[in-house]
Tab-separated table of C-alpha atoms and ligand atoms in Angstrom:
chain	number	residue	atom	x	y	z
A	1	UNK	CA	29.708	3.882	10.570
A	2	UNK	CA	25.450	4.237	10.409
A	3	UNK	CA	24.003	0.838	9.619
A	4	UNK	CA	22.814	1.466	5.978
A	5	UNK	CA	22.918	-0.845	3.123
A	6	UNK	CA	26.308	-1.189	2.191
A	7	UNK	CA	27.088	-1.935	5.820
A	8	UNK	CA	24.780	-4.646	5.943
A	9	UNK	CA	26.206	-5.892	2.411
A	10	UNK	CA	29.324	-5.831	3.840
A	11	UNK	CA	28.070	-8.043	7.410
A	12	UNK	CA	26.827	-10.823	5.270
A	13	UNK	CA	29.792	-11.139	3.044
A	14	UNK	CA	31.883	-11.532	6.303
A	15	UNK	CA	32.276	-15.184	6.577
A	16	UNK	CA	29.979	-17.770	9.146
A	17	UNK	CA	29.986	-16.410	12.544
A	18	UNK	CA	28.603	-17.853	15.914
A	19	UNK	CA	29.571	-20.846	14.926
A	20	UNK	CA	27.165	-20.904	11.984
A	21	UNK	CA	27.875	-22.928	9.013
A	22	UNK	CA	29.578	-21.353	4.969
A	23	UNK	CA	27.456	-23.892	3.472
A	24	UNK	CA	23.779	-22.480	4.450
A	25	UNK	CA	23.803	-19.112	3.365
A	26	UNK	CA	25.514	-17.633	0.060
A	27	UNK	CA	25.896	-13.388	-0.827
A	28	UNK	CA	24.517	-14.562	-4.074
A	29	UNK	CA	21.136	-14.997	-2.356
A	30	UNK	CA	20.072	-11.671	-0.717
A	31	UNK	CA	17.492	-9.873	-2.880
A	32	UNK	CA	16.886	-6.661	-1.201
A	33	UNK	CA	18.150	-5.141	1.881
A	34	UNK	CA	16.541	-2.067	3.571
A	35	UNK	CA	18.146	0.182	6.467
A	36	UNK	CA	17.130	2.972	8.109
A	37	UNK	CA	17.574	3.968	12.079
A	38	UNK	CA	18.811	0.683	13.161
A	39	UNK	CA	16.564	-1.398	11.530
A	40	UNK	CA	17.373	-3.550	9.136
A	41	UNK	CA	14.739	-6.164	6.314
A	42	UNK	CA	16.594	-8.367	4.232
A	43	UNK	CA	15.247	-10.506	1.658
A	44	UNK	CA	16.690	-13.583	0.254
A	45	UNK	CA	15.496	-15.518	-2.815
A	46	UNK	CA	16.975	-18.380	-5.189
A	47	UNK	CA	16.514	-22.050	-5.855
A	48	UNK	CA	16.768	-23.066	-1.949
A	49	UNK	CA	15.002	-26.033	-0.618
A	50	UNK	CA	12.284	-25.002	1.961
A	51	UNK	CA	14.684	-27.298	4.392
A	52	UNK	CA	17.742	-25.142	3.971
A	53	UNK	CA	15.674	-21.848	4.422
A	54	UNK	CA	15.636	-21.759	7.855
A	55	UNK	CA	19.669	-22.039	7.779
A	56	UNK	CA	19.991	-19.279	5.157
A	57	UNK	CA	17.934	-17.007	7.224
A	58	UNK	CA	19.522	-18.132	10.621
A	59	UNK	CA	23.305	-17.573	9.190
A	60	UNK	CA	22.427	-14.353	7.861
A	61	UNK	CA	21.102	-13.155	10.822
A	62	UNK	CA	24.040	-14.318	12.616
A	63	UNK	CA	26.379	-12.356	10.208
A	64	UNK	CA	24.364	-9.169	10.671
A	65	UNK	CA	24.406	-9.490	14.167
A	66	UNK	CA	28.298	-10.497	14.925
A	67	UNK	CA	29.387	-7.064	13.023
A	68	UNK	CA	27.013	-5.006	15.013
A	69	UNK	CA	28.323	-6.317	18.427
A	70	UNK	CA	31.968	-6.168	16.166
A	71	UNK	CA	31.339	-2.719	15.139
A	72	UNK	CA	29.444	-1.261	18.495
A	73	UNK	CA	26.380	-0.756	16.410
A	74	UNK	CA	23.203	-0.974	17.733
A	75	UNK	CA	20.588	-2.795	15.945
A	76	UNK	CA	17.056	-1.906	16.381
A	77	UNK	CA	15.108	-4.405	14.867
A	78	UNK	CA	16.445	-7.279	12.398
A	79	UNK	CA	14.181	-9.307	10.195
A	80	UNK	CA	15.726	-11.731	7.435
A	81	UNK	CA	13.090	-13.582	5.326
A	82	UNK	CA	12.695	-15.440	1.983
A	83	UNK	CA	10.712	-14.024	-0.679
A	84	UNK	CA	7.415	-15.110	-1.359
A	85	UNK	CA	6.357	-17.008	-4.487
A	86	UNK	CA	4.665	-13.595	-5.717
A	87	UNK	CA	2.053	-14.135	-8.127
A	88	UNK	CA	3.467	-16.872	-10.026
A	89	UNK	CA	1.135	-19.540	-8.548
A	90	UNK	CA	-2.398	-19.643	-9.111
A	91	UNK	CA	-4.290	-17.801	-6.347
A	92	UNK	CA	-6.053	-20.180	-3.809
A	93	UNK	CA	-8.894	-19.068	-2.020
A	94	UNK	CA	-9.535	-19.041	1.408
A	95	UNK	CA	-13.077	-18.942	3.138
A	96	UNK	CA	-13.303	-15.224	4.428
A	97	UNK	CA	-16.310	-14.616	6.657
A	98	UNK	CA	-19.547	-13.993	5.405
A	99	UNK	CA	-20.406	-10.304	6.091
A	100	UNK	CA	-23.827	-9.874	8.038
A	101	UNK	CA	-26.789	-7.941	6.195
A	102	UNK	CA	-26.474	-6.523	3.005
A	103	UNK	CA	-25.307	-2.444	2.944
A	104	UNK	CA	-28.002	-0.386	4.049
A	105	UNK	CA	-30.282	-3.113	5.380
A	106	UNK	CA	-29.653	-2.523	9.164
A	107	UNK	CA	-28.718	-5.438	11.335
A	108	UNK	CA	-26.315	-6.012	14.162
A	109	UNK	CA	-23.763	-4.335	11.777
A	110	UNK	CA	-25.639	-0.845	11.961
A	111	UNK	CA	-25.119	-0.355	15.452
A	112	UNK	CA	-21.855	1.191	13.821
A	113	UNK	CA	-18.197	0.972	15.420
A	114	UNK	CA	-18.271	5.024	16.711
A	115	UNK	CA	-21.357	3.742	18.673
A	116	UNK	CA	-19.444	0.863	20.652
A	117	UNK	CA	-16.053	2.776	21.396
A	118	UNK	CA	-13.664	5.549	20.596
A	119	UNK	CA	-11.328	5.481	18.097
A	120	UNK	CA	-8.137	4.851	18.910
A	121	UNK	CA	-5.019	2.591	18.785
A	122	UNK	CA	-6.550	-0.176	20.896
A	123	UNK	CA	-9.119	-0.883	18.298
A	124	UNK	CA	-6.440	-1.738	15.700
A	125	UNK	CA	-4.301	-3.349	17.328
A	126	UNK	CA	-6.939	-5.488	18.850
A	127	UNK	CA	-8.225	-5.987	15.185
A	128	UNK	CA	-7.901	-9.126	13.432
A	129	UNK	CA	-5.372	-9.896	9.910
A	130	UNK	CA	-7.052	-10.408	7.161
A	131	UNK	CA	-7.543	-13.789	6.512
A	132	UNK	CA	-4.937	-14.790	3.519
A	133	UNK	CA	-3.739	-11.374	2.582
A	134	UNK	CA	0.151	-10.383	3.756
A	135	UNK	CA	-0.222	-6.540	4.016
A	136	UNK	CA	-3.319	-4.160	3.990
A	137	UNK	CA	-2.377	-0.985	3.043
A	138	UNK	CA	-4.580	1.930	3.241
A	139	UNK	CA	-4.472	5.122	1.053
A	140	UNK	CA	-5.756	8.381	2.403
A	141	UNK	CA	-6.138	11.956	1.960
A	142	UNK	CA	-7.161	15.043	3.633
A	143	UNK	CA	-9.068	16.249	0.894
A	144	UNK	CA	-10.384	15.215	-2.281
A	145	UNK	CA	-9.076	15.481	-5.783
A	146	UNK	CA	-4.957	15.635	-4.671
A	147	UNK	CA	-5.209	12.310	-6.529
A	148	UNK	CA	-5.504	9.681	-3.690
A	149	UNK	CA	-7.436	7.063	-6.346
A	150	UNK	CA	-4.663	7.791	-8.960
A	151	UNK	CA	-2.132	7.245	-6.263
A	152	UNK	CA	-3.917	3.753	-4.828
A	153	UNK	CA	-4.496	2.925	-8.286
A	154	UNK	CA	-0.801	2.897	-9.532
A	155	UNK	CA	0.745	1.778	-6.765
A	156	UNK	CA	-1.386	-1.458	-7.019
A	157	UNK	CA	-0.154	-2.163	-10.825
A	158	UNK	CA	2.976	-1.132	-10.094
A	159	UNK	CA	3.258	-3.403	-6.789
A	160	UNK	CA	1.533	-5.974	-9.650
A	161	UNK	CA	4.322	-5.362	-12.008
A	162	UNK	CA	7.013	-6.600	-9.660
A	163	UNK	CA	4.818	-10.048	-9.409
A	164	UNK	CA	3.359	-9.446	-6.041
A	165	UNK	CA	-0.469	-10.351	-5.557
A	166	UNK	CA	-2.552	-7.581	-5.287
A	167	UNK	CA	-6.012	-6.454	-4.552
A	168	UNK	CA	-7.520	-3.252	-5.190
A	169	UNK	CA	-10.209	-2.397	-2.669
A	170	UNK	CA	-12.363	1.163	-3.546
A	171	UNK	CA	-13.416	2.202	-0.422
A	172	UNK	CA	-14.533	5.432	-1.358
A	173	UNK	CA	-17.672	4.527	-1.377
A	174	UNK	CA	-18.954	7.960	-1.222
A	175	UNK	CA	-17.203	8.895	-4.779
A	176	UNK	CA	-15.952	5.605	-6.244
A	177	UNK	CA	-12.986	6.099	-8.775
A	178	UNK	CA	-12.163	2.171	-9.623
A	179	UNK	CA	-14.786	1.649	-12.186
A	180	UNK	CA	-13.708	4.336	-14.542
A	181	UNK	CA	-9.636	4.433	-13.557
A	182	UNK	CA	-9.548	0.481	-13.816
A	183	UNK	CA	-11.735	-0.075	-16.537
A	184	UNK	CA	-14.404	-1.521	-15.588
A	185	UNK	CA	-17.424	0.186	-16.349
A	186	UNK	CA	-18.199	-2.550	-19.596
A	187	UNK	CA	-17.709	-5.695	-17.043
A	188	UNK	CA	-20.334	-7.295	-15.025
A	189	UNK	CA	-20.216	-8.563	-11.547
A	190	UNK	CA	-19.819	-11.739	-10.985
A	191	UNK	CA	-21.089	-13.687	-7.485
A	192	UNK	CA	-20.687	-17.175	-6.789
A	193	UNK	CA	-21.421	-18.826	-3.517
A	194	UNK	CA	-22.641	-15.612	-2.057
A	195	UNK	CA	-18.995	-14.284	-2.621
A	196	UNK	CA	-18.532	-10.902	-4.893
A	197	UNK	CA	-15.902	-12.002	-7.177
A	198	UNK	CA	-13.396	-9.369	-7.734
A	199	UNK	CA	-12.599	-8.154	-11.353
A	200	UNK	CA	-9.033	-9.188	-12.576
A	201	UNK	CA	-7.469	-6.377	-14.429
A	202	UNK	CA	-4.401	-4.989	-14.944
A	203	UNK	CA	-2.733	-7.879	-13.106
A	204	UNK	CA	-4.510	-6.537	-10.224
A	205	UNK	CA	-7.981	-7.773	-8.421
A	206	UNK	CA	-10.251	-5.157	-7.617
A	207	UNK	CA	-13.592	-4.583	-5.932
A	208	UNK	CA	-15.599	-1.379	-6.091
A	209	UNK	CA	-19.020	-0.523	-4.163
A	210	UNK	CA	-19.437	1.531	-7.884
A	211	UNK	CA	-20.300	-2.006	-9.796
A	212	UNK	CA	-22.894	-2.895	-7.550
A	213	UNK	CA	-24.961	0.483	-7.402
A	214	UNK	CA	-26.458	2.684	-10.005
A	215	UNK	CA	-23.682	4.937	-11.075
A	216	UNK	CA	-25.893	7.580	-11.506
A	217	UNK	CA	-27.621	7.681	-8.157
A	218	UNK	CA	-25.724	9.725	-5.148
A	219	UNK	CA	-24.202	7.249	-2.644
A	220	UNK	CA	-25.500	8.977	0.610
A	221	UNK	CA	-24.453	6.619	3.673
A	222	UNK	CA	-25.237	7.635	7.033
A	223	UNK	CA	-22.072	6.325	9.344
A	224	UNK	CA	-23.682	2.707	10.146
A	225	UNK	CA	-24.682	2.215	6.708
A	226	UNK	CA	-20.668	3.267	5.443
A	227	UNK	CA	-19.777	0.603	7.959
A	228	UNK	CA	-21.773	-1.823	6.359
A	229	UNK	CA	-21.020	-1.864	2.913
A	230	UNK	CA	-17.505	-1.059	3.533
A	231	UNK	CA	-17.616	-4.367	6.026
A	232	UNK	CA	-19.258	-6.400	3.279
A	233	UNK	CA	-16.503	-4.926	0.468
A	234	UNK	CA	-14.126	-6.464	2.630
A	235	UNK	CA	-15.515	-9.822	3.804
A	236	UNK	CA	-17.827	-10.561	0.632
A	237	UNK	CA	-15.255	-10.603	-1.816
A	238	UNK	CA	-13.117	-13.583	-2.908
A	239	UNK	CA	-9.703	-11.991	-3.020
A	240	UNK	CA	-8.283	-15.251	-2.374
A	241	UNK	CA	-4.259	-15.126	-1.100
A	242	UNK	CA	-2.701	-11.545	-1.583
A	243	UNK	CA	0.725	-9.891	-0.676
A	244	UNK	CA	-1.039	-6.877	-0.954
A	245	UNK	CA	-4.836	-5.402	-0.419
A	246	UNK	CA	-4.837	-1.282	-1.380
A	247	UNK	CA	-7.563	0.477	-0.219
A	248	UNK	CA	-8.517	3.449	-1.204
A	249	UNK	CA	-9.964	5.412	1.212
A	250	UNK	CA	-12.349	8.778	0.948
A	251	UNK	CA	-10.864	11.367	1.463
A	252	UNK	CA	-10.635	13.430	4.940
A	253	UNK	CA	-11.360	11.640	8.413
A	254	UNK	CA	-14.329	9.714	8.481
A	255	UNK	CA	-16.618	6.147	9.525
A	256	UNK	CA	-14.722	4.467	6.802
A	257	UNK	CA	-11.135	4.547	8.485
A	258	UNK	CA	-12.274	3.336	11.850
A	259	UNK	CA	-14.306	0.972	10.443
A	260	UNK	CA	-11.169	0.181	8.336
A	261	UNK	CA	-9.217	0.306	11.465
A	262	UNK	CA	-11.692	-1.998	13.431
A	263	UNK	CA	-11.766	-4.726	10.966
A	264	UNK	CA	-8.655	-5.569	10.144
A	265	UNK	CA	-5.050	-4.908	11.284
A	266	UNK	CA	-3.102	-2.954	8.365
A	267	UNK	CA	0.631	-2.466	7.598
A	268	UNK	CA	-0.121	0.789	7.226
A	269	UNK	CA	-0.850	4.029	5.338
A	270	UNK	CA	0.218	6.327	2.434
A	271	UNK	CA	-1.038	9.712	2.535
A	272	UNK	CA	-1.408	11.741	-0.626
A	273	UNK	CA	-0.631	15.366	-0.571
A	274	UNK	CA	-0.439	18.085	-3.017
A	275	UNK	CA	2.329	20.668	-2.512
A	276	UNK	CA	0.061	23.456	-1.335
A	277	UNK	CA	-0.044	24.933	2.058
A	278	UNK	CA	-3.697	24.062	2.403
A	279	UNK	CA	-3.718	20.729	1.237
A	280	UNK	CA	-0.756	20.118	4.139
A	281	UNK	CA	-3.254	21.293	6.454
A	282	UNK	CA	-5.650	18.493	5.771
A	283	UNK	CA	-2.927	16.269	5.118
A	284	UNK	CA	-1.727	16.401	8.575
A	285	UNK	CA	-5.073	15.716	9.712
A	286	UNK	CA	-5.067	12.517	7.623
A	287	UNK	CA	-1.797	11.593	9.481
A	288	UNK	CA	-2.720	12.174	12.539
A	289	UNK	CA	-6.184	10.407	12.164
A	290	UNK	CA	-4.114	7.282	10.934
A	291	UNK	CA	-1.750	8.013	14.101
A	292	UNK	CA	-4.919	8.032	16.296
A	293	UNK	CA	-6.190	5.043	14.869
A	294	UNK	CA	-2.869	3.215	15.906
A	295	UNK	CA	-2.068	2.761	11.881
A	296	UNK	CA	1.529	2.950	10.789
A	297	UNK	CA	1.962	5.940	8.544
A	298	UNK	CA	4.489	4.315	6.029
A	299	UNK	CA	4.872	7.971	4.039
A	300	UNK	CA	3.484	10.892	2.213
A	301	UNK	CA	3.162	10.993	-1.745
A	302	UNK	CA	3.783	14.597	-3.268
A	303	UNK	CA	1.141	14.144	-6.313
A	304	UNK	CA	0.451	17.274	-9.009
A	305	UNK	CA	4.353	18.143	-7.712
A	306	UNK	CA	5.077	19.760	-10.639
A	307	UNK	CA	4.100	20.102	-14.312
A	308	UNK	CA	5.930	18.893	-17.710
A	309	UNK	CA	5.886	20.399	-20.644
A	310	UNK	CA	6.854	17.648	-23.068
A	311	UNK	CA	6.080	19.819	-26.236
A	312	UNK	CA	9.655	21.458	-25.990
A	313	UNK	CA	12.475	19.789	-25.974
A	314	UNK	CA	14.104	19.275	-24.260
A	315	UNK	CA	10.962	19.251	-21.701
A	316	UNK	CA	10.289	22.319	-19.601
A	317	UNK	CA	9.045	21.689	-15.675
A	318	UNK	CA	7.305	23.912	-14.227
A	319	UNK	CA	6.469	24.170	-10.265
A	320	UNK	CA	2.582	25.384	-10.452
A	321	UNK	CA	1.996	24.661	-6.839
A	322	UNK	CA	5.081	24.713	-4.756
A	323	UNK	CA	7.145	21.953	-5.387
A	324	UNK	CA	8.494	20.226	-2.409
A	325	UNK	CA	5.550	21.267	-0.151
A	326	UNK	CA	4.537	17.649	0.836
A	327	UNK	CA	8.168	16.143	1.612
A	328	UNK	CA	8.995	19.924	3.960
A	329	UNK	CA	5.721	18.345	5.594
A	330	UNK	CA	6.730	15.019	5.673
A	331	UNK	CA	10.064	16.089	6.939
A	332	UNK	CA	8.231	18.209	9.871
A	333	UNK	CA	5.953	15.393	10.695
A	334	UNK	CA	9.150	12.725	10.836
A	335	UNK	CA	7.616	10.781	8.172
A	336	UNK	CA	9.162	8.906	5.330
A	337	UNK	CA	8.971	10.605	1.600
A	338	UNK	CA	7.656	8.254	-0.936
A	339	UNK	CA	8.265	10.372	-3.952
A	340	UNK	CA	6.719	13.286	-6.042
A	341	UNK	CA	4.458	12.618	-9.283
A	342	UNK	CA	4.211	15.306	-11.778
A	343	UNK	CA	1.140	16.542	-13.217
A	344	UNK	CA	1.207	14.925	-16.600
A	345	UNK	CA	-1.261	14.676	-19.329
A	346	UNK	CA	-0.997	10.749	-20.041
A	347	UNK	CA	-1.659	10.279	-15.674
A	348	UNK	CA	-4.832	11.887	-16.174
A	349	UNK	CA	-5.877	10.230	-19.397
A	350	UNK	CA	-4.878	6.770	-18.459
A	351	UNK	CA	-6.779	7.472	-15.910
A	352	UNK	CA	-9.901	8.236	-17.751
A	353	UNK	CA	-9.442	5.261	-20.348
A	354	UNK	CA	-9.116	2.773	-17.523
A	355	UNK	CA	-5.154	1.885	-18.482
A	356	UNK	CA	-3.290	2.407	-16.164
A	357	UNK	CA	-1.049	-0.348	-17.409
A	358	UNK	CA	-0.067	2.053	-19.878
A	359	UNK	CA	1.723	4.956	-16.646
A	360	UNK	CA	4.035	1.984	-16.364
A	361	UNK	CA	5.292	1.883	-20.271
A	362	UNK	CA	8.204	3.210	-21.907
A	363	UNK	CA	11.072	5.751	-20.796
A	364	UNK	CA	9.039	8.124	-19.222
A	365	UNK	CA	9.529	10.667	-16.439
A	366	UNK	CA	5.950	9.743	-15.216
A	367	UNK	CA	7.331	5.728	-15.468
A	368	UNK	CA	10.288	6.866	-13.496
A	369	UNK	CA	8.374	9.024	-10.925
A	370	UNK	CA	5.588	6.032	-10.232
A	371	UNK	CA	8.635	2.827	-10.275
A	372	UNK	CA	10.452	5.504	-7.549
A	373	UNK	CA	7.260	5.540	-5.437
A	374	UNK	CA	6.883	1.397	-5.782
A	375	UNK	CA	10.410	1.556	-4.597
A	376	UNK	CA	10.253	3.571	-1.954
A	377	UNK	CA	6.963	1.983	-1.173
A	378	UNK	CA	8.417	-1.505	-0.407
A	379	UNK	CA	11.631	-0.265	1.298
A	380	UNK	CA	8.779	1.346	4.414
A	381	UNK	CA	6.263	-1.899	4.190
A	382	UNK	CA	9.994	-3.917	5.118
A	383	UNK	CA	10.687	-1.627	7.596
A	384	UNK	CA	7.262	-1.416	9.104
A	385	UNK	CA	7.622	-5.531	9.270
A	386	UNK	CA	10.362	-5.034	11.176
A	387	UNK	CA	8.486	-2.799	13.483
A	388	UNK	CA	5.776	-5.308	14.082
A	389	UNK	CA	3.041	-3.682	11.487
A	390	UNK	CA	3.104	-6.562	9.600
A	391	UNK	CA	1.277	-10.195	9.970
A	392	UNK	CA	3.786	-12.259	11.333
A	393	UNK	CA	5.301	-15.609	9.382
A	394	UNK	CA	5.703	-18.656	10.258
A	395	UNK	CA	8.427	-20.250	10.319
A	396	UNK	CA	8.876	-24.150	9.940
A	397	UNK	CA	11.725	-25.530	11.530
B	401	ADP	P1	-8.870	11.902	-5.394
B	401	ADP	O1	-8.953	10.406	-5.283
B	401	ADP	O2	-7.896	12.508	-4.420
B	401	ADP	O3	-10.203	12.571	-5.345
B	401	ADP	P2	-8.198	11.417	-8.160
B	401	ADP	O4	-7.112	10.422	-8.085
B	401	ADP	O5	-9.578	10.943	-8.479
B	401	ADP	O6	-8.239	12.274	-6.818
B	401	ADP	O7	-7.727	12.541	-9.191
B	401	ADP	C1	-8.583	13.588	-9.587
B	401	ADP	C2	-8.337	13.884	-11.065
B	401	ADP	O8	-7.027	14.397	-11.232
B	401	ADP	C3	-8.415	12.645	-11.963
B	401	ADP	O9	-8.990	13.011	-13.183
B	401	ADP	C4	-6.977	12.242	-12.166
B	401	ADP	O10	-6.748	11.579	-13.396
B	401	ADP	C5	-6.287	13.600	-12.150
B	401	ADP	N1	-4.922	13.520	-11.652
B	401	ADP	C6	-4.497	13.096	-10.445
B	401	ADP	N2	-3.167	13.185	-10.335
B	401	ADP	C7	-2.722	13.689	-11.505
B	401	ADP	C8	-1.427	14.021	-12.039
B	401	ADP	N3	-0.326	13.865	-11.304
B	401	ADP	N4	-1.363	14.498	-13.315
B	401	ADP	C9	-2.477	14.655	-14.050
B	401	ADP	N5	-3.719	14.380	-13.619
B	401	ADP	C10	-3.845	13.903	-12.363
């Protein structure tokens, strides 16, 4: 038998092993387990003292472990960890770096990163975490409008919704989306100590270059000048402790990702894609770049998959584009499918009123589609912590 999640179920119900001990570890305390290729992420959670963690996490490895050399499985990659406190606690802040000159004003930080080295997987995984946040995740096209900012947008409340801690970083800062799709055009800015303070909404915190320029004037960045307000986005803003910073990137393969790239080390990447044969072109390219830039791709979003008509009943869908374009590609490319959104008229106004609170509402197929993509979502960010993608945690013995 495969290891998969009903195998590993069935390892940690097996009794101590390796002469652990019944007492640390119970069934009743595994939250989530993810499996795929001989990997395996579980999470436990529960009233445990921080003391008797350690033992939890040691037995359960133990269990896992015993019925793979038991079973003549091979086991890839194991992580067992508790779950974090979420957002329950009230964020602390941690001192991030102050950024050098502002965007645009030239400095040491316009000598620009494609001046000082080629891109490539080095760079990132030479690049530092980010102080106090868990996972950065980036979000990326090929081209614009397949909905990459819709995408980055809802996975963030969504990821929110489950009670992790997340920023929302736009750094499109050629054609920011945050302001409008977040709601923020009637709130001001707020700096304090020389530190942009991000706006809280939606359960999420979220920082856009599109609050701090006219948004009528064209944002026209030559590459240094992209790597300095992008830089500043990042390091000037108080986002405090996160489980989760989304950025959204622009789209196609630009400064922005290897500055990305160069800055900080990520978890990964979701790539947006709509089922068309052209946008796969450029999607590829996307996943590639990521590949280049020695980012984990952690799997393609099919968005505008198909189209339903909710004034029939019972609905109608229709496949406008080609449904099932962007998981054939995904499939080609070896890369995980995070789901399919349909075109639907509440995405798109949500989107416009700033609410996107209001995707995550009621028994919708929209609901469903976006909670499936959160799912799916998590399951690759475990499995990419198993593969090393991840910051690492400490563990207090
Ligand atoms: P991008 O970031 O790729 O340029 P956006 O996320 O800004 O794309 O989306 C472009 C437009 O399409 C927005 O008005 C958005 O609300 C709309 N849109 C995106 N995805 C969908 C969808 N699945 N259904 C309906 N409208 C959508």
């Amino acid at each position: 038998m495969t290891i998969n999640q009903e195998w590993v179920r069935a390892a940690l119900g097996g009794g101590p092993a390796g002469g652990g001990s019944a007492a640390a570890f119970d069934v009743a305390m595994v939250q989530k387990i993810n499996a795929c290729d001989g990997h395996v992420h579980v999470t436990l959670s529960g009233a445990v003292p921080p003391e008797a963690r350690q033992g939890a996490m040691a037995e359960a490895e133990r269990r896992i472990r015993a019925a793979a050399a038991a079973g003549g499985e091979t086991l890839h990659g194991l992580k067992v960890e508790f779950a974090s406190a979420g957002a329950a606690g009230a964020p602390k802040t941690v001192s991030l770096q102050q950024a050098g000159k502002p965007a645009g004003g030239g400095g040491a930080d316009a000598a620009g990163p494609a001046r000082t080295g080629g891109p490539g997987a080095t760079q990132q995984s030479a690049a530092p975490f980010l102080p106090g946040v868990k996972h950065v995740i980036a979000v990326g096209a090929g081209k614009g409008g397949v909905g990459k900012s819709t995408v980055a947008v809802n996975l963030a409340v969504g990821l929110a919704l489950r009670g992790h801690s997340v920023g929302l970083l736009d750094g499109d800062i050629y054609g920011p989306s945050l302001p409008t799709m977040m709601g923020l055009d009637a709130l001001q800015t707020n700096i304090i100590a020389n530190m942009l303070q991000p706006f809280y909404v939606h359960g999420v915190k979220a920082m856009t270059i599109g609050k701090l320029v006219d948004p009528e004037k064209p944002l026209i960045w030559r590459g240094p000048m992209a790597h300095g307000a992008f830089k500043q986005l990042v390091e000037q803003t108080q986002w405090g402790e996160l489980d989760y910073l989304v950025v959204d990137l622009p789209p196609g393969t630009g400064d922005v990702s290897l500055t990305m790239a160069q800055l900080m080390r990520l978890t990964g990447a979701v790539v947006v894609c709509t089922p068309q044969m052209v946008a796969q072109d450029d999607a590829v390219r996307a996943v590639r770049m990521f590949q280049q830039l020695g980012i984990d791709v952690l799997g393609v979003v099919e968005n505008m998959s198909y189209f339903v008509a909710e004034d029939v009943t019972p609905a109608r869908e229709y496949d406008l584009f080609g449904r099932g374009g962007a998981e054939m590609m995904a499939q080609r490319l070896g890369l995980p499918y995070l789901g399919a959104i349909p075109i639907t008229i509440a995405l798109r106004k949500n989107g416009d009123e700033g609410n996107p609170s209001a995707n995550f509402q009621g028994t919708t197929r929209l609901n469903a589609a976006l909670e499936n993509m959160v799912t799916n979502f998590e399951g690759q960010v475990g499995l990419a912590a198993i593969r090393g993608g991840a910051r690492p945690t400490l563990s207090v013995s």
